[in-house]
Amino acid sequence: DNISKLDHYKQINAQLADPRGLTEEKAEKLIKEGKTIIGINCSIHSTEIGPAQAAVDMVYRLASENSDYIDEILDNVILVLTPIHNPDGYKMVVDWWRKYKGTEYEGSRMPYLYHRYVGHDNNRDWYMFTQVETQLTIKHLYDEWHPQIVIDMHQMGSYGARLFVPPFVDPFEPNIDPILISNINMIGTYMLNRLTAKGLTGVESYKRFDGWTPGRAFHHYHGAIRILTETASVNIAGPIEITKEQLDQRGYLKNWVFMPKPWQGGTWDLPTLVKYNYEAQLAALESAAKLRSVWLENFYQVGKNCIAEKENVFAAIIPAEQRDPFTAKWLIDILKTGLVEVYKATEDFTADGKDFKAGSAIIYMDQPYYGFAKTLLEPQVYPEFREYPGGPLKRPYDFVSHTLPYLMGVDVTWISGEFDAGKVLMESAEVPEPETAAGNGENGFILPVETNATYIALNRLLEDGFTAYWSSEKFIDSDREYPEGTVIIYPKDNDSESIKAAARELNIDLVERSSSSRLNGYKLNPVSLGLYKSWSGNMSEGWTRWVIEKFEFKYESAYNDDIKAGDLNSKFNSIMLADFRERDIVTGRSGNTPPEYQGGIGSEGVNNLKQFVRNGGTLVSYGKSNDFIINQFSLRVRNVVHDFPSDKFFIPGSIIKTVNDVNHPISYGIPAEGKIFYNHRNDCVFRVSQGKVVSRYPDSPDLLLSGWLEGGNYLRGRANVVEVTYGNGRIVLIGFDPIYRAQAQASFKYVFNSMLYGAAERASIVPPGN
């Protein structure tokens, strides 16, 4: 009966989600008639196979059993099931398991990512929407169904609780409606009760996991709750033995408040893992069915709260004039993908005494998903908790900053007072049309260094044989000053239209140069990058690969055997190491790993990398790979972060200030006062006795821009980007993560410039043939 009227129920939920224009009487009628809509998202991580297996049993029971219990669920609930979020990765895991089952390599970790780009990070993409799976889930679950409940089903380590369900620990991100927090506590406690009553031991709540980042919880800003389940893992699909003593050592036998009935140890196998997931799914469906009207009433009230008038913030404006229109458009597209209403100003206007141009984007805060926009556009202040009164600070579970204007380098202005502006709702992301030169570019065209889109245009045009330069000096053309790093490109065979077409497509202002005067600079050549790829299944490499492809750089994956084969200069002008531990690079995997995936580059590969740089190549690294280069190349640079006391220095994924040498090619186009993402798990801080410092932290107590920083005094004045000459080549050490899950667009230039620098050659800028 419900399936025959699915469109009708979708319309009911859409109206309750956006109650603008609804009377209380109409809302009451919709609530009485509507159904709870629950989404279950299984096996988001492909190695976590239990939830998908459980979904098969659960769906079969719903489809086949005739009972009052099942009828109550089917009458009151519409289930939207994603049985496997990443099915191609799931198939890889199953194939790997079957290939080695019964051998000494049974249960070994796959030597590659189960998601093409992001591996285990595919559940951290819920506000950047870079991956196709994320985009399709938004489109076909949230935008289409507007669920009240979404369950993300995961697995965790083997030696703790058997299953985690909410409530979560503090903190929740402050833009989440308190009703939703209460909803999470309500259904989580219900699930804990039902599972314990059915004799499933070792079910816990209120541990580890918080409700802070929208990177995992898109749901919390769209009227739904996110229920996280984490089941103890087996050996992929094989059983394991866990003793009572192992559990007791971890405190899991004395935890009655949050684990009413501890598990006592024994055999933990796949059928049991599946049973826990199956019962968790049914318990959630029970709550959705028995409390149908409560779920819909609360859903409606959350929608009303969203559209209510806000205090102290009326709107956010993305001004039309931006350093990087391409990335500003990307930010607007993120907001729109996240179902936020974005308006385009059709005329100039004034708000809070500030003037804004036509084409500015306006995000009003009295809209259904204002919380999502506000969360992404404002700085975060992570609250401080103590482990106990007078004790140390309680450290966050995950990264704590997600301020997109800082990460992306986009200007956003907050407006507190009401204002009038001519406007239209954007159907798709828009920024003002770029300025396009009309002439034939006899003296060349000027491309701005500030926009990331210039790199895409350069990669296309250099590949097609156009001649381009970086200016290494400031210059004035037609009474306008251009900074170091400005690109000058010349038509090929009188073809100026290809340059103009690329600029129009990518929102790049293209100016015809009026003078043919000689400038100092670098001739830019096509990048030929070797991106190191080990058999560790490295997510940092995957994210870097995604970004490099997005910006159309030419690259090849360089495996251990490629590095050991040598003759690297004939293949690459740059080699890049993403965030790898030194031992992963040098010695690689061992143990129960199949032989063809064992080992690293070894001393032979290290020597080949040294020879590559001595012969004029550029070696770029970030994260822990810096330690590999510093140690193996005997550089007089020290990563002093190892000297910082761990109990006094901690930056859990925050945005902090940096100061750039804008005259250096590696920081071309980056503001002198920059913003970078720092992650304590991987990042480096340098003491430099050799080389040039390209970027350093300011010698100031005021370093933090968004998130949480403990021990910032250890960073003051320290270097974070260094260029070291080595033979005829160079090494570039980037101390922070310039890619950060494809979110740090404002830092991409450190990587892009390093690659271009590696392919460039000193030259005077003159028209071709002169």
PDB file of C-alpha atoms in Angstrom, residues 242-481:
ATOM      1  CA  ILE A 242      39.151 -13.166  22.248  1.00  0.00           C
ATOM      2  CA  THR A 243      39.781 -14.005  25.881  1.00  0.00           C
ATOM      3  CA  LYS A 244      38.044 -12.575  28.894  1.00  0.00           C
ATOM      4  CA  GLU A 245      41.413 -11.337  30.110  1.00  0.00           C
ATOM      5  CA  GLN A 246      41.926  -9.288  26.943  1.00  0.00           C
ATOM      6  CA  LEU A 247      38.586  -7.588  27.481  1.00  0.00           C
ATOM      7  CA  ASP A 248      39.228  -7.065  31.172  1.00  0.00           C
ATOM      8  CA  GLN A 249      42.531  -5.340  30.437  1.00  0.00           C
ATOM      9  CA  ARG A 250      40.609  -2.775  28.395  1.00  0.00           C
ATOM     10  CA  GLY A 251      37.942  -2.241  31.022  1.00  0.00           C
ATOM     11  CA  TYR A 252      35.104  -3.821  29.019  1.00  0.00           C
ATOM     12  CA  LEU A 253      33.913  -6.067  31.833  1.00  0.00           C
ATOM     13  CA  LYS A 254      33.295  -3.208  34.273  1.00  0.00           C
ATOM     14  CA  ASN A 255      31.231  -0.749  32.277  1.00  0.00           C
ATOM     15  CA  TRP A 256      27.623  -1.367  33.326  1.00  0.00           C
ATOM     16  CA  VAL A 257      26.228   2.148  32.901  1.00  0.00           C
ATOM     17  CA  PHE A 258      27.001   2.310  29.203  1.00  0.00           C
ATOM     18  CA  MET A 259      27.193  -1.448  28.603  1.00  0.00           C
ATOM     19  CA  PRO A 260      24.439  -3.112  30.647  1.00  0.00           C
ATOM     20  CA  LYS A 261      25.606  -6.650  29.887  1.00  0.00           C
ATOM     21  CA  PRO A 262      29.307  -7.067  28.973  1.00  0.00           C
ATOM     22  CA  TRP A 263      30.446  -9.768  26.579  1.00  0.00           C
ATOM     23  CA  GLN A 264      32.637 -12.353  28.305  1.00  0.00           C
ATOM     24  CA  GLY A 265      34.854 -13.333  25.392  1.00  0.00           C
ATOM     25  CA  GLY A 266      35.089 -16.440  23.230  1.00  0.00           C
ATOM     26  CA  THR A 267      34.737 -16.992  19.490  1.00  0.00           C
ATOM     27  CA  TRP A 268      33.728 -13.946  17.487  1.00  0.00           C
ATOM     28  CA  ASP A 269      32.672 -14.902  13.975  1.00  0.00           C
ATOM     29  CA  LEU A 270      30.900 -13.534  10.927  1.00  0.00           C
ATOM     30  CA  PRO A 271      27.447 -15.064  11.633  1.00  0.00           C
ATOM     31  CA  THR A 272      27.448 -13.454  15.081  1.00  0.00           C
ATOM     32  CA  LEU A 273      28.620 -10.122  13.661  1.00  0.00           C
ATOM     33  CA  VAL A 274      25.805 -10.286  11.104  1.00  0.00           C
ATOM     34  CA  LYS A 275      23.257 -11.071  13.830  1.00  0.00           C
ATOM     35  CA  TYR A 276      24.213  -7.941  15.802  1.00  0.00           C
ATOM     36  CA  ASN A 277      23.767  -5.792  12.703  1.00  0.00           C
ATOM     37  CA  TYR A 278      20.498  -7.479  11.796  1.00  0.00           C
ATOM     38  CA  GLU A 279      19.028  -6.895  15.245  1.00  0.00           C
ATOM     39  CA  ALA A 280      20.274  -3.287  15.259  1.00  0.00           C
ATOM     40  CA  GLN A 281      18.524  -2.634  11.955  1.00  0.00           C
ATOM     41  CA  LEU A 282      15.271  -4.131  13.222  1.00  0.00           C
ATOM     42  CA  ALA A 283      15.455  -2.213  16.501  1.00  0.00           C
ATOM     43  CA  ALA A 284      15.733   1.067  14.603  1.00  0.00           C
ATOM     44  CA  LEU A 285      12.798   0.102  12.402  1.00  0.00           C
ATOM     45  CA  GLU A 286      10.776  -0.730  15.529  1.00  0.00           C
ATOM     46  CA  SER A 287      11.368   2.722  16.977  1.00  0.00           C
ATOM     47  CA  ALA A 288      10.537   4.369  13.672  1.00  0.00           C
ATOM     48  CA  ALA A 289       7.263   2.422  13.518  1.00  0.00           C
ATOM     49  CA  LYS A 290       6.103   2.660  17.141  1.00  0.00           C
ATOM     50  CA  LEU A 291       6.916   6.375  17.412  1.00  0.00           C
ATOM     51  CA  ARG A 292       5.882   7.371  13.897  1.00  0.00           C
ATOM     52  CA  SER A 293       3.957  10.482  14.898  1.00  0.00           C
ATOM     53  CA  VAL A 294       6.705  11.578  17.295  1.00  0.00           C
ATOM     54  CA  TRP A 295       9.324  11.339  14.554  1.00  0.00           C
ATOM     55  CA  LEU A 296       7.177  13.374  12.160  1.00  0.00           C
ATOM     56  CA  GLU A 297       6.183  15.973  14.757  1.00  0.00           C
ATOM     57  CA  ASN A 298       9.811  16.500  15.728  1.00  0.00           C
ATOM     58  CA  PHE A 299      10.833  16.632  12.067  1.00  0.00           C
ATOM     59  CA  TYR A 300       8.272  19.362  11.429  1.00  0.00           C
ATOM     60  CA  GLN A 301       9.394  21.354  14.475  1.00  0.00           C
ATOM     61  CA  VAL A 302      13.027  21.197  13.357  1.00  0.00           C
ATOM     62  CA  GLY A 303      11.934  22.612  10.012  1.00  0.00           C
ATOM     63  CA  LYS A 304      10.044  25.425  11.759  1.00  0.00           C
ATOM     64  CA  ASN A 305      13.096  26.241  13.868  1.00  0.00           C
ATOM     65  CA  CYS A 306      15.230  26.456  10.737  1.00  0.00           C
ATOM     66  CA  ILE A 307      13.057  29.050   9.015  1.00  0.00           C
ATOM     67  CA  ALA A 308      12.493  31.111  12.167  1.00  0.00           C
ATOM     68  CA  GLU A 309      14.053  34.556  12.426  1.00  0.00           C
ATOM     69  CA  LYS A 310      17.644  34.410  13.679  1.00  0.00           C
ATOM     70  CA  GLU A 311      19.325  36.710  16.166  1.00  0.00           C
ATOM     71  CA  ASN A 312      22.575  38.496  15.226  1.00  0.00           C
ATOM     72  CA  VAL A 313      22.886  36.933  11.773  1.00  0.00           C
ATOM     73  CA  PHE A 314      20.603  37.714   8.846  1.00  0.00           C
ATOM     74  CA  ALA A 315      22.656  36.488   5.885  1.00  0.00           C
ATOM     75  CA  ALA A 316      26.079  35.552   4.585  1.00  0.00           C
ATOM     76  CA  ILE A 317      27.341  37.139   1.385  1.00  0.00           C
ATOM     77  CA  ILE A 318      29.965  35.816  -0.999  1.00  0.00           C
ATOM     78  CA  PRO A 319      31.036  39.060  -2.698  1.00  0.00           C
ATOM     79  CA  ALA A 320      31.216  39.150  -6.473  1.00  0.00           C
ATOM     80  CA  GLU A 321      34.820  40.348  -6.371  1.00  0.00           C
ATOM     81  CA  GLN A 322      37.056  37.414  -5.407  1.00  0.00           C
ATOM     82  CA  ARG A 323      40.742  36.563  -5.769  1.00  0.00           C
ATOM     83  CA  ASP A 324      39.709  33.165  -7.077  1.00  0.00           C
ATOM     84  CA  PRO A 325      36.281  33.178  -8.805  1.00  0.00           C
ATOM     85  CA  PHE A 326      36.719  29.539  -9.858  1.00  0.00           C
ATOM     86  CA  THR A 327      36.957  28.389  -6.231  1.00  0.00           C
ATOM     87  CA  ALA A 328      34.216  30.802  -5.126  1.00  0.00           C
ATOM     88  CA  LYS A 329      31.957  29.077  -7.647  1.00  0.00           C
ATOM     89  CA  TRP A 330      33.041  25.722  -6.218  1.00  0.00           C
ATOM     90  CA  LEU A 331      32.000  26.882  -2.741  1.00  0.00           C
ATOM     91  CA  ILE A 332      28.600  28.011  -4.033  1.00  0.00           C
ATOM     92  CA  ASP A 333      28.195  24.641  -5.727  1.00  0.00           C
ATOM     93  CA  ILE A 334      28.947  22.889  -2.419  1.00  0.00           C
ATOM     94  CA  LEU A 335      26.235  24.893  -0.691  1.00  0.00           C
ATOM     95  CA  LYS A 336      23.729  24.148  -3.437  1.00  0.00           C
ATOM     96  CA  THR A 337      24.596  20.444  -3.476  1.00  0.00           C
ATOM     97  CA  GLY A 338      23.932  20.569   0.279  1.00  0.00           C
ATOM     98  CA  LEU A 339      20.402  21.844  -0.535  1.00  0.00           C
ATOM     99  CA  VAL A 340      21.123  25.403   0.639  1.00  0.00           C
ATOM    100  CA  GLU A 341      19.247  28.192  -1.142  1.00  0.00           C
ATOM    101  CA  VAL A 342      21.705  30.646  -2.712  1.00  0.00           C
ATOM    102  CA  TYR A 343      20.560  33.856  -4.389  1.00  0.00           C
ATOM    103  CA  LYS A 344      22.343  35.997  -6.964  1.00  0.00           C
ATOM    104  CA  ALA A 345      22.163  39.755  -6.510  1.00  0.00           C
ATOM    105  CA  THR A 346      20.834  41.314  -9.722  1.00  0.00           C
ATOM    106  CA  GLU A 347      22.007  44.811  -8.812  1.00  0.00           C
ATOM    107  CA  ASP A 348      24.470  46.577  -6.520  1.00  0.00           C
ATOM    108  CA  PHE A 349      23.286  46.826  -2.902  1.00  0.00           C
ATOM    109  CA  THR A 350      24.345  47.823   0.600  1.00  0.00           C
ATOM    110  CA  ALA A 351      24.171  45.691   3.755  1.00  0.00           C
ATOM    111  CA  ASP A 352      25.464  46.599   7.232  1.00  0.00           C
ATOM    112  CA  GLY A 353      26.973  49.700   5.655  1.00  0.00           C
ATOM    113  CA  LYS A 354      29.054  47.672   3.185  1.00  0.00           C
ATOM    114  CA  ASP A 355      28.659  47.919  -0.589  1.00  0.00           C
ATOM    115  CA  PHE A 356      28.303  44.790  -2.711  1.00  0.00           C
ATOM    116  CA  LYS A 357      28.317  44.364  -6.474  1.00  0.00           C
ATOM    117  CA  ALA A 358      25.695  42.703  -8.611  1.00  0.00           C
ATOM    118  CA  GLY A 359      26.538  39.012  -8.983  1.00  0.00           C
ATOM    119  CA  SER A 360      27.288  38.574  -5.283  1.00  0.00           C
ATOM    120  CA  ALA A 361      25.860  35.397  -3.754  1.00  0.00           C
ATOM    121  CA  ILE A 362      23.437  35.824  -0.831  1.00  0.00           C
ATOM    122  CA  ILE A 363      22.654  33.045   1.656  1.00  0.00           C
ATOM    123  CA  TYR A 364      19.784  34.037   3.921  1.00  0.00           C
ATOM    124  CA  MET A 365      19.633  32.345   7.307  1.00  0.00           C
ATOM    125  CA  ASP A 366      15.832  31.922   7.470  1.00  0.00           C
ATOM    126  CA  GLN A 367      15.787  28.823   5.272  1.00  0.00           C
ATOM    127  CA  PRO A 368      15.381  25.094   5.899  1.00  0.00           C
ATOM    128  CA  TYR A 369      19.070  24.208   5.840  1.00  0.00           C
ATOM    129  CA  TYR A 370      20.567  27.387   7.253  1.00  0.00           C
ATOM    130  CA  GLY A 371      22.491  25.344   9.853  1.00  0.00           C
ATOM    131  CA  PHE A 372      24.469  23.595   7.134  1.00  0.00           C
ATOM    132  CA  ALA A 373      25.433  26.909   5.506  1.00  0.00           C
ATOM    133  CA  LYS A 374      26.291  28.546   8.819  1.00  0.00           C
ATOM    134  CA  THR A 375      28.391  25.596   9.953  1.00  0.00           C
ATOM    135  CA  LEU A 376      30.485  25.605   6.794  1.00  0.00           C
ATOM    136  CA  LEU A 377      30.894  29.360   6.507  1.00  0.00           C
ATOM    137  CA  GLU A 378      31.745  30.395  10.075  1.00  0.00           C
ATOM    138  CA  PRO A 379      34.909  29.706  12.133  1.00  0.00           C
ATOM    139  CA  GLN A 380      34.736  26.873  14.660  1.00  0.00           C
ATOM    140  CA  VAL A 381      35.489  27.231  18.361  1.00  0.00           C
ATOM    141  CA  TYR A 382      35.893  23.729  19.740  1.00  0.00           C
ATOM    142  CA  PRO A 383      34.926  23.648  23.436  1.00  0.00           C
ATOM    143  CA  GLU A 384      37.375  22.595  26.092  1.00  0.00           C
ATOM    144  CA  PHE A 385      36.558  19.683  28.390  1.00  0.00           C
ATOM    145  CA  ARG A 386      38.667  18.206  31.161  1.00  0.00           C
ATOM    146  CA  GLU A 387      39.191  14.484  31.636  1.00  0.00           C
ATOM    147  CA  TYR A 388      38.282  15.164  35.262  1.00  0.00           C
ATOM    148  CA  PRO A 389      38.141  18.352  37.372  1.00  0.00           C
ATOM    149  CA  GLY A 390      41.592  19.904  37.313  1.00  0.00           C
ATOM    150  CA  GLY A 391      42.812  17.231  34.891  1.00  0.00           C
ATOM    151  CA  PRO A 392      44.161  17.444  31.332  1.00  0.00           C
ATOM    152  CA  LEU A 393      42.097  18.591  28.401  1.00  0.00           C
ATOM    153  CA  LYS A 394      39.917  15.933  26.795  1.00  0.00           C
ATOM    154  CA  ARG A 395      41.086  15.716  23.221  1.00  0.00           C
ATOM    155  CA  PRO A 396      38.722  15.541  20.236  1.00  0.00           C
ATOM    156  CA  TYR A 397      37.860  12.328  18.432  1.00  0.00           C
ATOM    157  CA  ASP A 398      38.360  13.769  14.949  1.00  0.00           C
ATOM    158  CA  PHE A 399      39.353  16.927  13.092  1.00  0.00           C
ATOM    159  CA  VAL A 400      37.566  19.979  14.447  1.00  0.00           C
ATOM    160  CA  SER A 401      37.655  22.716  11.808  1.00  0.00           C
ATOM    161  CA  HIS A 402      35.635  22.901   8.606  1.00  0.00           C
ATOM    162  CA  THR A 403      35.504  26.628   7.793  1.00  0.00           C
ATOM    163  CA  LEU A 404      35.310  26.530   4.006  1.00  0.00           C
ATOM    164  CA  PRO A 405      36.073  30.219   3.337  1.00  0.00           C
ATOM    165  CA  TYR A 406      39.419  29.729   5.109  1.00  0.00           C
ATOM    166  CA  LEU A 407      40.148  26.334   3.560  1.00  0.00           C
ATOM    167  CA  MET A 408      39.187  27.471   0.071  1.00  0.00           C
ATOM    168  CA  GLY A 409      40.456  31.052   0.105  1.00  0.00           C
ATOM    169  CA  VAL A 410      37.056  32.629  -0.545  1.00  0.00           C
ATOM    170  CA  ASP A 411      35.895  35.907   1.017  1.00  0.00           C
ATOM    171  CA  VAL A 412      32.596  35.706   2.903  1.00  0.00           C
ATOM    172  CA  THR A 413      30.912  38.559   4.778  1.00  0.00           C
ATOM    173  CA  TRP A 414      28.423  38.052   7.602  1.00  0.00           C
ATOM    174  CA  ILE A 415      25.479  40.454   7.767  1.00  0.00           C
ATOM    175  CA  SER A 416      23.530  40.971  10.992  1.00  0.00           C
ATOM    176  CA  GLY A 417      20.904  43.506   9.870  1.00  0.00           C
ATOM    177  CA  GLU A 418      18.132  43.179   7.334  1.00  0.00           C
ATOM    178  CA  PHE A 419      18.707  44.660   3.873  1.00  0.00           C
ATOM    179  CA  ASP A 420      16.973  44.900   0.528  1.00  0.00           C
ATOM    180  CA  ALA A 421      18.547  43.558  -2.653  1.00  0.00           C
ATOM    181  CA  GLY A 422      17.287  42.613  -6.076  1.00  0.00           C
ATOM    182  CA  LYS A 423      17.903  38.889  -6.370  1.00  0.00           C
ATOM    183  CA  VAL A 424      17.092  35.641  -8.128  1.00  0.00           C
ATOM    184  CA  LEU A 425      17.457  32.096  -6.813  1.00  0.00           C
ATOM    185  CA  MET A 426      20.420  30.359  -8.417  1.00  0.00           C
ATOM    186  CA  GLU A 427      19.514  27.230 -10.339  1.00  0.00           C
ATOM    187  CA  SER A 428      23.192  26.300 -10.528  1.00  0.00           C
ATOM    188  CA  ALA A 429      26.347  27.847  -9.079  1.00  0.00           C
ATOM    189  CA  GLU A 430      27.168  31.214 -10.629  1.00  0.00           C
ATOM    190  CA  VAL A 431      29.842  33.901 -10.360  1.00  0.00           C
ATOM    191  CA  PRO A 432      30.160  37.023 -12.522  1.00  0.00           C
ATOM    192  CA  GLU A 433      31.368  36.490 -16.086  1.00  0.00           C
ATOM    193  CA  PRO A 434      35.120  36.883 -16.477  1.00  0.00           C
ATOM    194  CA  GLU A 435      36.782  39.751 -18.274  1.00  0.00           C
ATOM    195  CA  THR A 436      37.896  38.510 -21.694  1.00  0.00           C
ATOM    196  CA  ALA A 437      40.430  40.288 -23.886  1.00  0.00           C
ATOM    197  CA  ALA A 438      39.235  41.217 -27.353  1.00  0.00           C
ATOM    198  CA  GLY A 439      42.575  41.383 -29.203  1.00  0.00           C
ATOM    199  CA  ASN A 440      44.773  38.745 -30.799  1.00  0.00           C
ATOM    200  CA  GLY A 441      47.429  38.805 -28.039  1.00  0.00           C
ATOM    201  CA  GLU A 442      50.366  39.909 -30.146  1.00  0.00           C
ATOM    202  CA  ASN A 443      52.229  40.794 -26.934  1.00  0.00           C
ATOM    203  CA  GLY A 444      50.733  37.867 -25.054  1.00  0.00           C
ATOM    204  CA  PHE A 445      47.836  37.457 -22.657  1.00  0.00           C
ATOM    205  CA  ILE A 446      47.991  37.900 -18.887  1.00  0.00           C
ATOM    206  CA  LEU A 447      46.512  35.166 -16.698  1.00  0.00           C
ATOM    207  CA  PRO A 448      46.043  35.914 -12.972  1.00  0.00           C
ATOM    208  CA  VAL A 449      48.170  33.929 -10.570  1.00  0.00           C
ATOM    209  CA  GLU A 450      45.559  34.128  -7.793  1.00  0.00           C
ATOM    210  CA  THR A 451      43.000  31.680  -9.207  1.00  0.00           C
ATOM    211  CA  ASN A 452      43.471  27.922  -9.118  1.00  0.00           C
ATOM    212  CA  ALA A 453      41.718  27.727 -12.485  1.00  0.00           C
ATOM    213  CA  THR A 454      44.854  29.116 -14.143  1.00  0.00           C
ATOM    214  CA  TYR A 455      46.561  25.760 -13.523  1.00  0.00           C
ATOM    215  CA  ILE A 456      43.897  23.897 -15.495  1.00  0.00           C
ATOM    216  CA  ALA A 457      44.184  26.373 -18.353  1.00  0.00           C
ATOM    217  CA  LEU A 458      47.983  26.140 -18.274  1.00  0.00           C
ATOM    218  CA  ASN A 459      47.998  22.343 -18.300  1.00  0.00           C
ATOM    219  CA  ARG A 460      45.680  22.270 -21.315  1.00  0.00           C
ATOM    220  CA  LEU A 461      47.511  24.951 -23.267  1.00  0.00           C
ATOM    221  CA  LEU A 462      51.049  23.757 -22.489  1.00  0.00           C
ATOM    222  CA  GLU A 463      50.055  20.262 -23.570  1.00  0.00           C
ATOM    223  CA  ASP A 464      48.846  21.777 -26.872  1.00  0.00           C
ATOM    224  CA  GLY A 465      52.169  23.532 -27.436  1.00  0.00           C
ATOM    225  CA  PHE A 466      51.406  27.092 -26.371  1.00  0.00           C
ATOM    226  CA  THR A 467      54.271  29.118 -24.854  1.00  0.00           C
ATOM    227  CA  ALA A 468      53.790  30.406 -21.304  1.00  0.00           C
ATOM    228  CA  TYR A 469      55.892  32.081 -18.623  1.00  0.00           C
ATOM    229  CA  TRP A 470      55.823  32.994 -14.971  1.00  0.00           C
ATOM    230  CA  SER A 471      56.947  36.528 -14.292  1.00  0.00           C
ATOM    231  CA  SER A 472      59.446  36.532 -11.434  1.00  0.00           C
ATOM    232  CA  GLU A 473      59.012  40.277 -10.921  1.00  0.00           C
ATOM    233  CA  LYS A 474      56.150  42.691 -10.464  1.00  0.00           C
ATOM    234  CA  PHE A 475      55.227  44.658 -13.551  1.00  0.00           C
ATOM    235  CA  ILE A 476      52.780  47.335 -14.650  1.00  0.00           C
ATOM    236  CA  ASP A 477      50.688  47.029 -17.774  1.00  0.00           C
ATOM    237  CA  SER A 478      48.036  49.592 -18.769  1.00  0.00           C
ATOM    238  CA  ASP A 479      48.352  51.261 -15.361  1.00  0.00           C
ATOM    239  CA  ARG A 480      47.642  48.025 -13.532  1.00  0.00           C
ATOM    240  CA  GLU A 481      50.204  46.296 -11.313  1.00  0.00           C
TER     241      GLU A 481
END
